[in-house]
Short mmCIF file of C-alpha atoms and ligand atoms in Angstrom, two decimals:
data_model
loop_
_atom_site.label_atom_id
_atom_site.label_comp_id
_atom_site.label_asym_id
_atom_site.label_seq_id
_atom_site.Cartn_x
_atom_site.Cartn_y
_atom_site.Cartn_z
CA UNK A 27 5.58 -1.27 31.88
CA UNK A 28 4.38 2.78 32.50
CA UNK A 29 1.18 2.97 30.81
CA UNK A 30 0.06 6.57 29.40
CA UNK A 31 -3.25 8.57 31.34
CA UNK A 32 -4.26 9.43 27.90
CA UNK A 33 -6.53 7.56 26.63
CA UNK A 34 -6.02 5.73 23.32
CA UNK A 35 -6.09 8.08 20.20
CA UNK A 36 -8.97 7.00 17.85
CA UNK A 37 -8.55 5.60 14.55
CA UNK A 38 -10.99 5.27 11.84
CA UNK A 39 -10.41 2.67 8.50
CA UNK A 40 -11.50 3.46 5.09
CA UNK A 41 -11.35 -0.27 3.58
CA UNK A 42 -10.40 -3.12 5.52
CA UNK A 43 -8.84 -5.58 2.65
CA UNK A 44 -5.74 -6.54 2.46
CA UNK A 45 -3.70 -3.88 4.36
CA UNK A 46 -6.89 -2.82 6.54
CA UNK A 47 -6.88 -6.35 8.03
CA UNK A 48 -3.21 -6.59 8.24
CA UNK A 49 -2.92 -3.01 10.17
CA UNK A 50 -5.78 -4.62 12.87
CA UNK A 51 -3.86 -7.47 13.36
CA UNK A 52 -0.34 -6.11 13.66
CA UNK A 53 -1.70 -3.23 16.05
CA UNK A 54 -3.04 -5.75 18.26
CA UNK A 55 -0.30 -8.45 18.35
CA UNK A 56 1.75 -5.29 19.42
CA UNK A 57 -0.29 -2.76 20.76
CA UNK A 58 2.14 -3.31 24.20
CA UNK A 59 5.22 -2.39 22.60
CA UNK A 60 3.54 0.04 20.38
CA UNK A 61 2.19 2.02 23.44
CA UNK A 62 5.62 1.98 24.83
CA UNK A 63 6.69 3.83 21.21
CA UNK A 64 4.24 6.09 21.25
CA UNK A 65 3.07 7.33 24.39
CA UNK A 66 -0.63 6.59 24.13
CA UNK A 67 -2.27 4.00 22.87
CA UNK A 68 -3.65 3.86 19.01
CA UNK A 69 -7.04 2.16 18.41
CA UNK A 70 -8.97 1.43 15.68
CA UNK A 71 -12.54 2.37 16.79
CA UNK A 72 -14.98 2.16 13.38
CA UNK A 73 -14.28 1.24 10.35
CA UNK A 74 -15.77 1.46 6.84
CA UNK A 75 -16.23 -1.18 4.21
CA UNK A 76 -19.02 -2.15 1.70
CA UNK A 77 -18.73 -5.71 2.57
CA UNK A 78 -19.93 -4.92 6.42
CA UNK A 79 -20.91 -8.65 7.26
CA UNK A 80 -17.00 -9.89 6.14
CA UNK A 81 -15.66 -6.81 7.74
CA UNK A 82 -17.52 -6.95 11.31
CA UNK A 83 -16.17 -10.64 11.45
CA UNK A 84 -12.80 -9.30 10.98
CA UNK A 85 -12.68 -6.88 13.36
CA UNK A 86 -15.02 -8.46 16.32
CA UNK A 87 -18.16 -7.06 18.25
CA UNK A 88 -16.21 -4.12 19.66
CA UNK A 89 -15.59 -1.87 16.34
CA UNK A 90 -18.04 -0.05 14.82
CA UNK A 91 -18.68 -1.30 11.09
CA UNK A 92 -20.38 0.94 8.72
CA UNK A 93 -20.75 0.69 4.75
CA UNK A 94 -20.58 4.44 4.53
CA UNK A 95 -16.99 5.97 4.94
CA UNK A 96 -18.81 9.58 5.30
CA UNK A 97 -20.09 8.17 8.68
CA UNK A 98 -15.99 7.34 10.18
CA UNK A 99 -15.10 11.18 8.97
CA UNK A 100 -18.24 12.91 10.68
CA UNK A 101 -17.59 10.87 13.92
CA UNK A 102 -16.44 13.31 16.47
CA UNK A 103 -14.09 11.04 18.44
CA UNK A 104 -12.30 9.81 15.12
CA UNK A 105 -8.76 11.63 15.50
CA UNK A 106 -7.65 9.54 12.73
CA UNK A 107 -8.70 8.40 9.21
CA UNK A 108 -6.50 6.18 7.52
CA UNK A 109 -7.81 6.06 3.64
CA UNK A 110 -7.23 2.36 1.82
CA UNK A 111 -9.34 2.44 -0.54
CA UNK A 112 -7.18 3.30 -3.28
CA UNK A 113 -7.98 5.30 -6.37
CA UNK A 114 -8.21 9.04 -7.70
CA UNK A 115 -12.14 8.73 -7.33
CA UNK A 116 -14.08 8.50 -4.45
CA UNK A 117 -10.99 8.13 -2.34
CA UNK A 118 -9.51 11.95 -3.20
CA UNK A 119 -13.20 13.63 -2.17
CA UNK A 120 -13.22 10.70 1.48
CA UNK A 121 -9.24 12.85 2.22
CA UNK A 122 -10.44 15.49 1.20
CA UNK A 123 -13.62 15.81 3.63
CA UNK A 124 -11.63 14.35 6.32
CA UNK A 125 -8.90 17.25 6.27
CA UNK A 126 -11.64 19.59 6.23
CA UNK A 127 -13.34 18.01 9.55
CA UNK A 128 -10.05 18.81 10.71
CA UNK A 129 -8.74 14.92 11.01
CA UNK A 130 -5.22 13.58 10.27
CA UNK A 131 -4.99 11.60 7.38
CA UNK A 132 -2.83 8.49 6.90
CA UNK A 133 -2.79 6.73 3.51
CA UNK A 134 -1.06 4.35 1.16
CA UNK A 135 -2.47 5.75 -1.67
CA UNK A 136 0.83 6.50 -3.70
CA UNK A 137 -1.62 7.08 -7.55
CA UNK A 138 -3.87 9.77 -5.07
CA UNK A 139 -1.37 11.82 -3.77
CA UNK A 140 1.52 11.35 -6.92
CA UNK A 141 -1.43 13.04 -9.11
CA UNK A 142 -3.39 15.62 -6.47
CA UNK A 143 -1.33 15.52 -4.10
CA UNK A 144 -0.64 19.39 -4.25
CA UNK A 145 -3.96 20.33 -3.55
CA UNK A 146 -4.28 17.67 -0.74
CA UNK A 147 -1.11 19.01 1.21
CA UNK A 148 -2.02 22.83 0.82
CA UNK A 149 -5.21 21.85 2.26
CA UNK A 150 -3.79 19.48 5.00
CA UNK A 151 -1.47 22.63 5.87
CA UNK A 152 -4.42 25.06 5.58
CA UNK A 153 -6.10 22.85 8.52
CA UNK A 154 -2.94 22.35 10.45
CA UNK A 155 -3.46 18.34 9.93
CA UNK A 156 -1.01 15.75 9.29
CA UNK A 157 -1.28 13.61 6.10
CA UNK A 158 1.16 10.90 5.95
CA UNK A 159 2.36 7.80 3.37
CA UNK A 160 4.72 6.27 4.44
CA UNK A 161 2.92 2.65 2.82
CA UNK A 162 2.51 4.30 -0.18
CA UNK A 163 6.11 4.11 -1.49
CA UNK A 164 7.81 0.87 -1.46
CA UNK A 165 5.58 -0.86 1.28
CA UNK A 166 7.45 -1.90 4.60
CA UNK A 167 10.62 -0.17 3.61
CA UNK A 168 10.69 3.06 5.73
CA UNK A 169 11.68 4.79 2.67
CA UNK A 170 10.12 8.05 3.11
CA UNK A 171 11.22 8.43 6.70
CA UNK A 172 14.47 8.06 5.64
CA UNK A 173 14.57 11.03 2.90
CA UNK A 174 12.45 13.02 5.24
CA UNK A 175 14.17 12.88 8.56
CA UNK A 176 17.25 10.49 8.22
CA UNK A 177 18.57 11.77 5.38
CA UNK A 178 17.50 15.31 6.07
CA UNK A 179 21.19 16.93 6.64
CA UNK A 180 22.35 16.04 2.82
CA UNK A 181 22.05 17.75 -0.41
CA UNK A 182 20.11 14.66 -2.12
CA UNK A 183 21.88 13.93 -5.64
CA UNK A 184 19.81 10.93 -6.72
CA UNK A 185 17.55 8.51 -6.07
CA UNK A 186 17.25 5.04 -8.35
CA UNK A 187 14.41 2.43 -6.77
CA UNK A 188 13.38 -0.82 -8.04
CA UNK A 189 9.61 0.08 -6.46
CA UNK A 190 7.43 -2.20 -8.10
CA UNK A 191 7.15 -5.82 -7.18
CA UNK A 192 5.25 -7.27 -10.02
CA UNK A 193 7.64 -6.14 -12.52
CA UNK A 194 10.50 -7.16 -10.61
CA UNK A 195 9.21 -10.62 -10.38
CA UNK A 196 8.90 -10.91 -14.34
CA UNK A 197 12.00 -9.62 -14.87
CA UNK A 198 13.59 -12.08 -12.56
CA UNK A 199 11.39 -14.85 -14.00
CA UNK A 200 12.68 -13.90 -17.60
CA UNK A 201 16.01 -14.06 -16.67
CA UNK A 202 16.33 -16.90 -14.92
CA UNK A 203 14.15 -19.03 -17.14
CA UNK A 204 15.03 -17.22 -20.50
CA UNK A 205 11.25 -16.98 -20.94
CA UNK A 206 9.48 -14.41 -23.14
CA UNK A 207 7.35 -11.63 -21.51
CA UNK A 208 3.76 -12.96 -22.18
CA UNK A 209 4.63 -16.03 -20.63
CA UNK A 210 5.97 -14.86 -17.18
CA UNK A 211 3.30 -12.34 -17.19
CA UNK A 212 0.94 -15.09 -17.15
CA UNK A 213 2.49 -16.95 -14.76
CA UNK A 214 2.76 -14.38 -12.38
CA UNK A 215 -0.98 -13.44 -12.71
CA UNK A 216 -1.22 -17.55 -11.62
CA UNK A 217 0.61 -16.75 -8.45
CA UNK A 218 -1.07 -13.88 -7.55
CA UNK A 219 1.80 -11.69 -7.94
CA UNK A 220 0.26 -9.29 -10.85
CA UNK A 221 -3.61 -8.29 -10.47
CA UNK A 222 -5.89 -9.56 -13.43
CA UNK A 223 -5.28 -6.08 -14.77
CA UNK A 224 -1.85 -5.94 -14.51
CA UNK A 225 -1.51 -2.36 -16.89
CA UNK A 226 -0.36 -0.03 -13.96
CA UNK A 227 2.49 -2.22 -12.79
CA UNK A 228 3.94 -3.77 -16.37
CA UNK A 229 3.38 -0.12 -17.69
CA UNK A 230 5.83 1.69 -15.18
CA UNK A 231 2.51 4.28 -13.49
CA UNK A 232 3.00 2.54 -10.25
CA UNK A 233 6.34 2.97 -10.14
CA UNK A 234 5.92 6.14 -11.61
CA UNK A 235 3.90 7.49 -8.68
CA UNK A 236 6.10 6.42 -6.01
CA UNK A 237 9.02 8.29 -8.04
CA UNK A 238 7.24 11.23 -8.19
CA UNK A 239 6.63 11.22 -4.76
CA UNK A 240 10.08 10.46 -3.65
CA UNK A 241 11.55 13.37 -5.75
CA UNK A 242 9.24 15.44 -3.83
CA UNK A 243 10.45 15.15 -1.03
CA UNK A 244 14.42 13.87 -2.07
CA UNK A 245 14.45 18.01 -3.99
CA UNK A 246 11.34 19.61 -2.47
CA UNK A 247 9.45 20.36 -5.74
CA UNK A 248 5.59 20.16 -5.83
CA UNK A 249 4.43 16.61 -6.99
CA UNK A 250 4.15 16.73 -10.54
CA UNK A 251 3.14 12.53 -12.11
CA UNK A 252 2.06 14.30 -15.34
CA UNK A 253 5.94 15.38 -15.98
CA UNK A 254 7.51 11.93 -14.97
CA UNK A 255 8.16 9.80 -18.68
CA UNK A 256 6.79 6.52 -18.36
CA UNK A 257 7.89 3.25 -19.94
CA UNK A 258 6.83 0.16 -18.64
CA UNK A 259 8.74 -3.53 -19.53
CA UNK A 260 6.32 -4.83 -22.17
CA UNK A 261 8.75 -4.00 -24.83
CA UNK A 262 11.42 -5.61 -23.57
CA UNK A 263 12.85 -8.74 -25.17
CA UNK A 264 14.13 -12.08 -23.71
CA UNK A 265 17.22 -11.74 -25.89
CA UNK A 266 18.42 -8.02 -24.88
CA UNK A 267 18.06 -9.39 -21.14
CA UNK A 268 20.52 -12.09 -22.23
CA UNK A 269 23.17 -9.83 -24.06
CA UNK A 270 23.20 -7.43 -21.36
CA UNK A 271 24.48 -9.93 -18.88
CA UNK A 272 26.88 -10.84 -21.37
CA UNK A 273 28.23 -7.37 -20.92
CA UNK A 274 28.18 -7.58 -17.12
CA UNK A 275 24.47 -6.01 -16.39
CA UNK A 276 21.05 -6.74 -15.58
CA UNK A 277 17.72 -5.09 -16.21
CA UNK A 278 16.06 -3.57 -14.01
CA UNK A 279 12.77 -1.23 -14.28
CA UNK A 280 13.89 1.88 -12.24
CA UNK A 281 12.12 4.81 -10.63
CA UNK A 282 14.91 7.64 -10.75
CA UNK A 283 14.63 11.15 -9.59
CA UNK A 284 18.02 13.27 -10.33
CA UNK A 285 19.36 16.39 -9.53
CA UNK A 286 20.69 17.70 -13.01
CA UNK A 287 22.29 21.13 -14.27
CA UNK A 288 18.94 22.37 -15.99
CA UNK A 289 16.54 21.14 -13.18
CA UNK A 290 15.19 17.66 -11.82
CA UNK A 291 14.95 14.13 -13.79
CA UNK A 292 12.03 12.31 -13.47
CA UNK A 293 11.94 8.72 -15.08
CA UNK A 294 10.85 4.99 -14.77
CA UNK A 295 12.14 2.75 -17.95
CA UNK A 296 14.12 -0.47 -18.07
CA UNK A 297 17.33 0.20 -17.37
CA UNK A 298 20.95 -1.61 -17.65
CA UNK A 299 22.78 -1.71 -14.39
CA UNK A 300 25.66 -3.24 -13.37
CA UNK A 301 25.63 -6.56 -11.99
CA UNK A 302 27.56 -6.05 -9.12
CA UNK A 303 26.04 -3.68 -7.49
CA UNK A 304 23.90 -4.80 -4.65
CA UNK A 305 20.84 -3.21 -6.39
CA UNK A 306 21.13 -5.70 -9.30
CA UNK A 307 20.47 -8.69 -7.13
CA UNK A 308 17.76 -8.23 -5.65
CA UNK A 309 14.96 -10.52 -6.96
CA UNK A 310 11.97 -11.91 -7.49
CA UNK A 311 8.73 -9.20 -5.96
CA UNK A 312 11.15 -7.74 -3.69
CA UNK A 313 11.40 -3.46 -3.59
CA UNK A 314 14.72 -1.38 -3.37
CA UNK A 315 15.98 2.29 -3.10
CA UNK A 316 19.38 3.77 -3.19
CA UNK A 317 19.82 7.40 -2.68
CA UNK A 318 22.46 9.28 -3.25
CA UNK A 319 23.40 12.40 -0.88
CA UNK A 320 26.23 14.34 -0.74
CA UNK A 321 27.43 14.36 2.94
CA UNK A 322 26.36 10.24 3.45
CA UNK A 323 27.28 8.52 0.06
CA UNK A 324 25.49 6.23 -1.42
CA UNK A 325 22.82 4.52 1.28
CA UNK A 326 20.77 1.26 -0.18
CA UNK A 327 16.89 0.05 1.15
CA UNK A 328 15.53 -2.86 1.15
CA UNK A 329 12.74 -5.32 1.56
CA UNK A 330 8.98 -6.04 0.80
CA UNK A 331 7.08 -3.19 -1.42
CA UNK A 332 4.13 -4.73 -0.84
CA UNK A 333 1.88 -7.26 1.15
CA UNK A 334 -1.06 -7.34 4.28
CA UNK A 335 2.05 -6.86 7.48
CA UNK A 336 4.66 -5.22 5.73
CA UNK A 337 2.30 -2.90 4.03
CA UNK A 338 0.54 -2.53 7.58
CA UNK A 339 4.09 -1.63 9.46
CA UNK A 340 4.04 1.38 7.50
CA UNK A 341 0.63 2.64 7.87
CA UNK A 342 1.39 2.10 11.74
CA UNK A 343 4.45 3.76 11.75
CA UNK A 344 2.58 6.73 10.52
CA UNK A 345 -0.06 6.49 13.03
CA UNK A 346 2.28 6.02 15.78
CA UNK A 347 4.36 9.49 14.44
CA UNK A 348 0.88 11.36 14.35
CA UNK A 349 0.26 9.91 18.18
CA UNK A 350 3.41 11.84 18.89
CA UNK A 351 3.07 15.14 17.14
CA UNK A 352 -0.74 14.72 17.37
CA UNK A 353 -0.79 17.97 20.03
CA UNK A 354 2.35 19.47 18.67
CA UNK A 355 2.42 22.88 17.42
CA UNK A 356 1.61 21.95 13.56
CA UNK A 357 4.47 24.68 12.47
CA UNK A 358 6.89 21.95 14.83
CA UNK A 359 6.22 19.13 12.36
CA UNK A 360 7.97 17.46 10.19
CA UNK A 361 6.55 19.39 6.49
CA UNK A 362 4.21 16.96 4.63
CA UNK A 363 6.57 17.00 2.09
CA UNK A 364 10.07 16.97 3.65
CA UNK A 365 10.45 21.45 2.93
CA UNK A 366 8.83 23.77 4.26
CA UNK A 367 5.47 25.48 2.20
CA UNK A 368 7.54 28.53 1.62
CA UNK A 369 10.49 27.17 0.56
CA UNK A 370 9.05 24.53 -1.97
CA UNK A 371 11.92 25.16 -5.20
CA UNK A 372 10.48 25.89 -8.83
CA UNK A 373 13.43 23.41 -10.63
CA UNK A 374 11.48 22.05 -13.58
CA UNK A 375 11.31 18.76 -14.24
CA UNK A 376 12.91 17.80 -17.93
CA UNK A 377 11.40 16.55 -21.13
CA UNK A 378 13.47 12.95 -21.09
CA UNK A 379 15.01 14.68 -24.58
CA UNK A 380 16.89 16.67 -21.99
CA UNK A 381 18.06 13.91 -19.48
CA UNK A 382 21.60 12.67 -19.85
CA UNK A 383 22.25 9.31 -19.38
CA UNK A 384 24.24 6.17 -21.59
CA UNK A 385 22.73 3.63 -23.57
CA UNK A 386 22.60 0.39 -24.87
CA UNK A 387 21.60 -0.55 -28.24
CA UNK A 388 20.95 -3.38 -30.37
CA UNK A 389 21.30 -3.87 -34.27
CA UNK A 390 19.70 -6.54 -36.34
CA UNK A 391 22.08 -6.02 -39.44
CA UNK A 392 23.23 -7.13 -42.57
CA UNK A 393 26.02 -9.45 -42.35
CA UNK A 394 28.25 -7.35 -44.51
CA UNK A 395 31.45 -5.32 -45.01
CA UNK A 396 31.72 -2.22 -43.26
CA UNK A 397 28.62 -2.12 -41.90
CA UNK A 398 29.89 -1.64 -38.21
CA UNK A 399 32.07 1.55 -39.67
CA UNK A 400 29.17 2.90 -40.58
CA UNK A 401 27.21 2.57 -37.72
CA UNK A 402 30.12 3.88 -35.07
CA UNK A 403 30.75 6.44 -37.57
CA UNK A 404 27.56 8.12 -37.13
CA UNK A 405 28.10 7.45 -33.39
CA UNK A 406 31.40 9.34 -33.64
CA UNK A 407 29.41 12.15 -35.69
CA UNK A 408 27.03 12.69 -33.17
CA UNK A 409 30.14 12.82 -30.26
CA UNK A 410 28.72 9.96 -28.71
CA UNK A 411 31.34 8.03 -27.61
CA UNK A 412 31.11 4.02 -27.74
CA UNK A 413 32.10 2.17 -24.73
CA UNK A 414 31.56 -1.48 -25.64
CA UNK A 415 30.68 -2.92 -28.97
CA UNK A 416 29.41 -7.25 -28.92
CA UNK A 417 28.54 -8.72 -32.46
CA UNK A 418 27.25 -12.01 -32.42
CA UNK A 419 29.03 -14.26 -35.18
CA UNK A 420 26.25 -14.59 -37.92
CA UNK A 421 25.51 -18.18 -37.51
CA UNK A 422 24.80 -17.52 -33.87
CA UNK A 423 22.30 -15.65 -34.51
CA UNK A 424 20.75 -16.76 -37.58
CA UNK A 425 21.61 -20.39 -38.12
CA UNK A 426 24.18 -21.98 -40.39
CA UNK A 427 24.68 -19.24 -43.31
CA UNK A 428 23.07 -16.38 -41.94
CA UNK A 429 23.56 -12.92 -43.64
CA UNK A 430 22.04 -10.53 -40.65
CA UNK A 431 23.48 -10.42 -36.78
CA UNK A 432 23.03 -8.73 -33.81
CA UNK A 433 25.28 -5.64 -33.12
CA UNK A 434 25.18 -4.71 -29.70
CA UNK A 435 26.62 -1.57 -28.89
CA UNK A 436 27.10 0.46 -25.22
CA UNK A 437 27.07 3.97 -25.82
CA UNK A 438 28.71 6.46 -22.54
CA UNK A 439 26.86 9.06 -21.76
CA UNK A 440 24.66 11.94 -23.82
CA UNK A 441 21.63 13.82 -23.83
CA UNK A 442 18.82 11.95 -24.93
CA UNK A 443 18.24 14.40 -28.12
CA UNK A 444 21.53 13.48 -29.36
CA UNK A 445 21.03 10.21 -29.19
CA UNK A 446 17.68 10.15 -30.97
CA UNK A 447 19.47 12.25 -34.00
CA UNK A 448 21.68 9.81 -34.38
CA UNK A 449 19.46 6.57 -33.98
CA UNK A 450 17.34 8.15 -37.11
CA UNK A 451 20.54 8.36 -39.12
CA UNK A 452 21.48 4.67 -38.17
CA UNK A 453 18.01 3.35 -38.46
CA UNK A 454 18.00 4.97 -42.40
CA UNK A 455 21.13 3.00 -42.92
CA UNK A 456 19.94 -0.02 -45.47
CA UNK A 457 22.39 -3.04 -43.85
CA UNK A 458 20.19 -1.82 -40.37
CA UNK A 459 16.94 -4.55 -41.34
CA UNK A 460 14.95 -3.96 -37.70
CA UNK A 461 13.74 -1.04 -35.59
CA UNK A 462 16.87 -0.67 -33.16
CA UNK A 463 16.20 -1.37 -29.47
CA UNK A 464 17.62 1.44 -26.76
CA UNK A 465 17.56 0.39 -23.50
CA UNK A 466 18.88 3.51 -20.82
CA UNK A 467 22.11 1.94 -18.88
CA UNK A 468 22.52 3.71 -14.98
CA UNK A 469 26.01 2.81 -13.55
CA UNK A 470 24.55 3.82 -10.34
CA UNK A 471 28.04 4.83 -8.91
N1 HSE B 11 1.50 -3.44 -7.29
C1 HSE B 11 2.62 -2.92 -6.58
C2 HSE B 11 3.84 -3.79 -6.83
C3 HSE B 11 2.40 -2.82 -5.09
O1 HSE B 11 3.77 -4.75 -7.59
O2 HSE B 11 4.87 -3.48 -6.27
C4 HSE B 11 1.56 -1.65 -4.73
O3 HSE B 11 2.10 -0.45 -5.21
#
């Protein structure tokens, strides 16, 4: 094997938990093949950690371990400081200092960048450094190398990701078992698969940074998390998970970033999708993306969104691109976020009254004459056409001699406004006895 003269380009850890210790090991089981890839070896050098004593024994006699991550950004010979620390706090002013001592950054820190990520980029440009994050979107799936580079020739339409592994695992749970929210929830926090506070994953924000991310660079707009709506899967009920497969769909909590007429979508909620589509079936903590361009179709992604190696295969990918580029002209790099600075677009991103998509609905009503007549006819008022109606018979629902019943009704598509109209209408009807649960349907075609 031709080794490189160069010698190895420095790296410096913020945090060595999880994905810290899982980017040491992997870079040594394959620093051989990795110097082949890149050129010149990569090597992590010091690293930074408030638990020094655990972190030292992790990393052997030969790294420098220091409790203060100010001391890995002020070392001279650090070319490289990969931030794992997670966090807005302390983490945004550690990338912050480290662009401005004029070091690439590499990060998985979707919630940093998804909120200030503007600010961090401009000032990554500014300093002609490369900041990159590829971890920080759907873990080990080379997701944002794809929309960067791979993808680069199309006119990207849409992008719809299952990006969070925690609620993917409930969701799988509760179908499979028929169990209730709580209960999986609990389960999972048993297994280890949702933290003790689980509210960023079950609330849709993770997922919600990593889509706001991705439409960055899918459309080239500036990163905007505080226009992305936001609905997690706590609401959702064992039952509608059961009626929509009835109807030929599972639920899935999506991350979707459109292209529409007025500007760009931006949305993570529960969705109905159709169960065959490869997207439906993938399970348990497991992450996928399918983007939509216009010149390559529809392309799908998959694998592990999270995790020590496939978590760490990102981060190295990274470092092994910045190896590359590291002496490149920095106007010859790939832009941080997929664009070039200058030719970032202004598209808005829409209030979710404004997106357009179809719906699925569910009616606890009276078990009465024309009660379904008058629920489709406000439907039909509001031009929202109906594209499959299921009513439960009575005792099905409610036990021998019922007088209420489910009315499940699949709406095609209409803007959002419309739709909210005409669920006040319905809802004021007296045969409707329960708020009415909407759940968004994607047919991801
Ligand atoms: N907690 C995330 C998940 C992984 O469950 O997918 C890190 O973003």
């Amino acid at each position: 094997m031709k080794s490189s003269n160069l010698a190895p380009i420095k790296v410096g850890l913020l945090g060595i938990g999880t994905v810290g210790g899982g980017v040491f090991k992997v870079l040594n089981r394959n620093q051989e093949e990795i110097l082949r890839r890149g050129g010149r070896g990569i090597e992590i050098t010091m690293v930074a950690d408030l638990d020094t004593a655990r972190a030292q024994a992790l990393v052997g006699p030969h790294v420098q371990v220091v409790s203060d991550a100010r001391a890995v950004i002020s070392n001279p010979e650090i070319d490289i400081v990969v931030e794992l620390i997670g966090g807005y706090g302390i983490a945004r002013q550690l990338v912050m200092q480290a662009i401005d001592a004029g070091k690439h950054v590499v990060t998985a820190n979707k919630a940093l960048l998804a909120v200030h990520g503007t600010e961090i980029f401009a000032a990554a440009h500014r300093k002609g450094v490369m900041v990159a994050f590829e971890a920080a979107v759907a873990g080990g799936i080379p997701i944002i190398k794809a929309l960067r580079e791979g993808l680069t020739a199309n006119r990207i339409d849409w992008i719809a990701g299952i990006i969070n592994g925690t609620t993917n695992f409930i969701l799988s749970e509760m179908r499979d078992k028929g169990l209730d929210f709580d209960v999986v929830l609990k389960e999972a926090q048993r297994l280890g698969y949702a933290e003790a506070d689980p509210t960023f994953d079950i609330e849709g924000v993770d997922a919600a940074h990593k889509a706001t991310l991705m439409a960055s660079i899918a459309f080239g707009i500036p990163v905007q998390f505080d226009k992305a709506y936001v609905e997690g899967i706590t609401q959702l009920d064992a039952q509608d998970i059961k009626y929509a497969e009835q109807l030929g769909y599972r639920i899935k909590l999506l991350g979707i970033a459109k292209r529409a007429a007025g500007g760009i979508e931006l949305r993570v909620h529960p969705s109905l999708i159709p169960g065959k589509r490869l997207i439906a079936n993938v399970e348990g903590a497991m992450n996928a993306v399918m983007v939509q361009g216009d010149a390559v179709g529809t392309t799908l992604y998959y694998g592990k969104g999270a995790g020590s190696e496939p978590t760490a295969s990102a981060v190295i990918a990274d470092l092994v691109d910045i190896t590359r580029l590291h002496t490149a002209d920095a106007a010859q790099r790939v832009p941080h976020l997929a664009f070039q600075p200058d030719a970032m677009s202004d598209a808005p991103v829409l209030p979710i009254s404004e997106v357009v998509t179809s719906y699925y609905l569910r009616l606890k009503v009276a078990d009465e004459a024309g009660v379904l007549a008058r629920v489709t006819g406000l439907l039909a008022n509001a031009g929202i056409s109906i594209d499959a109606v299921l009513q439960r018979e009575a005792d099905e629902v409610g036990g021998e001699g019922a007088t209420q019943t489910d009315l499940i009704i699949l709406t095609h598509e209409c803007v959002e406004a419309r739709m909210n109209a005409a669920m006040a209408q319905i809802q004021a009807l007296p045969s409707v006895l329960a708020p009415i649960t909407r759940i968004r349907k994607e047919e991801l075609a």
